[in-house]
Structures are given as C-alpha cells and as structure tokens.
Amino acid sequence: MANSRESELHYPLGDALPAPGATLELAPGVRWLRMGLPFALDHINLWLLRDEIDGQAGWTIVDCGVANPATQALWEQVFATELAGLPVLRVIVTHFHPDHIGLAAWLTEKWQCRLWISATDFHLARLASGSTVGMGGHSAAAFFASHGLVDEESLAKIRGRSSYYPSMVPSVPASFRRLMNGLQLQIGGHSWHCITGYGHAPEHISLHCPDLSLLISGDMVLPRISTNVSVVDVEPEADPLTLYLDSIRQMLMLPADTLVLPAHGKPFSGLHARVDQLLEHHDERLADVMQACAAKPCHAAELLDLLFKRKLDLHQTTFAMGESVAHLNALWLQGRLQRRLDADGIYRFSTN
C-alpha cells in the first residue's frame, strides 16, 4: 500500500541513488548500494560498513540480494572499485527472505568469512532452500484454497512454484554466528545494537547505531509501502500482524531524528511519523475487515479488493492472500471475530 502521508518524511539525499555497482556514502564508513530484483518491487538496498575484526581492516556487508548472475556481476564491480583493496570480513543478513540472504553463501565462500543472522531465520533459510516453506507447492495451494482462493489457474501456478525459494537461494552457508535482540556489535569503532522484530519474518534483526543516529531497518519500517505481513501454510493459525505492530511500536523508543536506512525506498528521517502511519494504516484495514465481516461471513480471498486497491499479479496475490489471512487471524485470535470451516472447505469469519 503506497504511503499517502509520505510528505511527513524527509529524504536528506533527495533523489540521489547509488549508480549500479557503485556506492553512496551516508556517514563516515557507511555506504549505500542498490541492486535489482525480478519483482514489481524492483530493487533492494544493501549496506557496506567499514570494519575491523581481530586487527584486520575491511568491510561488513549487510544483506546480499538474490542469487542471480546480474547481482553477482554488480557485487564484483563493487569489490573492484569500492572496497579500497580491503576484504569483506563478515556478512550480516537481516532475515531469511530471498532478496536478503540469496547470495550469502556465495559471498561468505568468496571472502572466507562468517554469516551473521538470527538462529530462527538461519534454520528456516536452510530448510527453505531445500524445500517449499511457505513459498509455493501443494501445501501453499491447499492453504490458499481453504481461505477462498479457488481460481484453478492461480492454484496450479502456486503448485508449480515448489522451487520458488531455492531458485533465488540455491544454498545457505553451513555455519553462522547468532544475532539476538540486545546484542551489541562493534563495527568500525561504533556500537550497533540488534533489535529483533517479528511478523514480517520469524526473527528479523534491525541494527541501530546511536553514535551515528542510524537505523538499518531491513523490511520492518519502509518509507513508501507497508511491509508484507503474511500467514503461511506452515503456521496457519499464526498472528503475525499483532507481532509486527508490537515490534514497530518498540521503534518509537529510538530518537525521533534517527536516519532510517530501509531495505526498499530511500533513506529517510521521520521514524516516529512513519511508525504512526503504519499503525494507523493497519488500524484502518482492521476496521474495514470488521465492517465487512459484520455484514456477512467473509473469507480472505473476497477481502483482497477491500485491502488492495490495485490489480495484483500472481506473486503479489500470494502475498496479499497471506496478508488478508493475517488481518482475519488477528481479529479472530483477539476474540473479535469467529471462524468456521464451511461445507465447501473454506474458512469464513464473522462477528457472530
């Protein structure tokens, strides 16, 4: 969902973007890279932090891009022109989604360095790179069908996406170093604090540097769009929306003038305003869902037009379905809606 209150945010770099294979310096020792993605959301921001580990000077990479030849070629260009001849010392990944962890195995092998990530997301990435966790296949199709997506063409395409995650994350490093909430990393002479967020990924790690007043927010806080918060087939009764909203409320404890470095969109200030916008957005969507379910019992698929005002492709529809179920589950688990499984095998939600 586009941000109608974007004017409340400030973009200190204006329209400036890093050139492909190049970086922009945001603060001393903090560089911004931008890589392409094969989706409607066509880019991801990645970060280079000047570092020193065990007396060796070098760089820390934060997030990796998807595993494809184009992204690898851009990284090779970065290595040739942007590192001042210094090595990569570690790779930090905010969470297990393909655009963030896709090239982690290649990068850590190339530089003989360690992957740093939360334990939950590491193990899920290892599982998903060899299977279909929440990303496609027969289980995902059956889950969406149970929530009203009965278009056979769409279901057939979802069944056919059993290799969706492995196609962008063909392998995951065999070992890692664990990131946890409250852990402080010394990077380039500064302390970066790990902040765990839930709802978008199982154990998402954002990084806050008080010295530099910077927050690498990953996907938890984005300036122009609302973060996808989905229920998936492996945890069908999950309540990720409540977890997500609770997580971003914690961001209000950070200073209001923090410069946010998001995974998508441009670096911005106005963190508190953006959190307020996201909370308001989801409050409005929850109210819309309550109103629809008060009028008649509803399933997730028939709420897509209510929650999403634009035409969706299949990739977007799977995310939208997961998000629709997330809103319904939040209200159901709070006791505000009732859920029943009807004779046609579809879950419907109502106020009585």
Coordinates of C-alpha atoms in Angstrom, one line a residue, residues 229 231 236-245 282 286 289-290 322-337 349:
V229 CA 2.9 -9.4 7.0
V231 CA 0.2 -16.0 7.4
P236 CA -1.8 -21.4 9.5
E237 CA -3.1 -20.1 12.9
A238 CA -0.3 -17.6 13.3
D239 CA -0.9 -13.9 14.3
P240 CA 2.0 -12.1 12.6
L241 CA 0.1 -8.8 12.4
T242 CA -0.1 -8.4 16.1
L243 CA 3.6 -9.3 16.4
Y244 CA 4.5 -6.8 13.7
L245 CA 2.6 -3.9 15.2
H282 CA -3.4 -1.3 9.8
L286 CA -8.7 -4.0 10.6
V289 CA -12.3 -6.1 7.7
M290 CA -14.5 -5.9 10.8
G322 CA -1.2 -14.1 3.3
E323 CA -1.8 -10.5 4.5
S324 CA -5.6 -10.9 4.3
V325 CA -5.5 -14.0 6.4
A326 CA -3.2 -12.1 8.8
H327 CA -5.8 -9.4 9.4
L328 CA -8.5 -12.0 9.9
N329 CA -6.4 -14.1 12.2
A330 CA -5.5 -11.1 14.3
L331 CA -9.2 -10.3 14.9
W332 CA -10.2 -13.9 15.4
L333 CA -7.4 -14.6 17.9
Q334 CA -8.4 -11.4 19.8
G335 CA -12.0 -12.8 20.0
R336 CA -13.4 -10.0 17.8
L337 CA -14.3 -12.4 15.0
F349 CA -15.1 -15.2 9.5

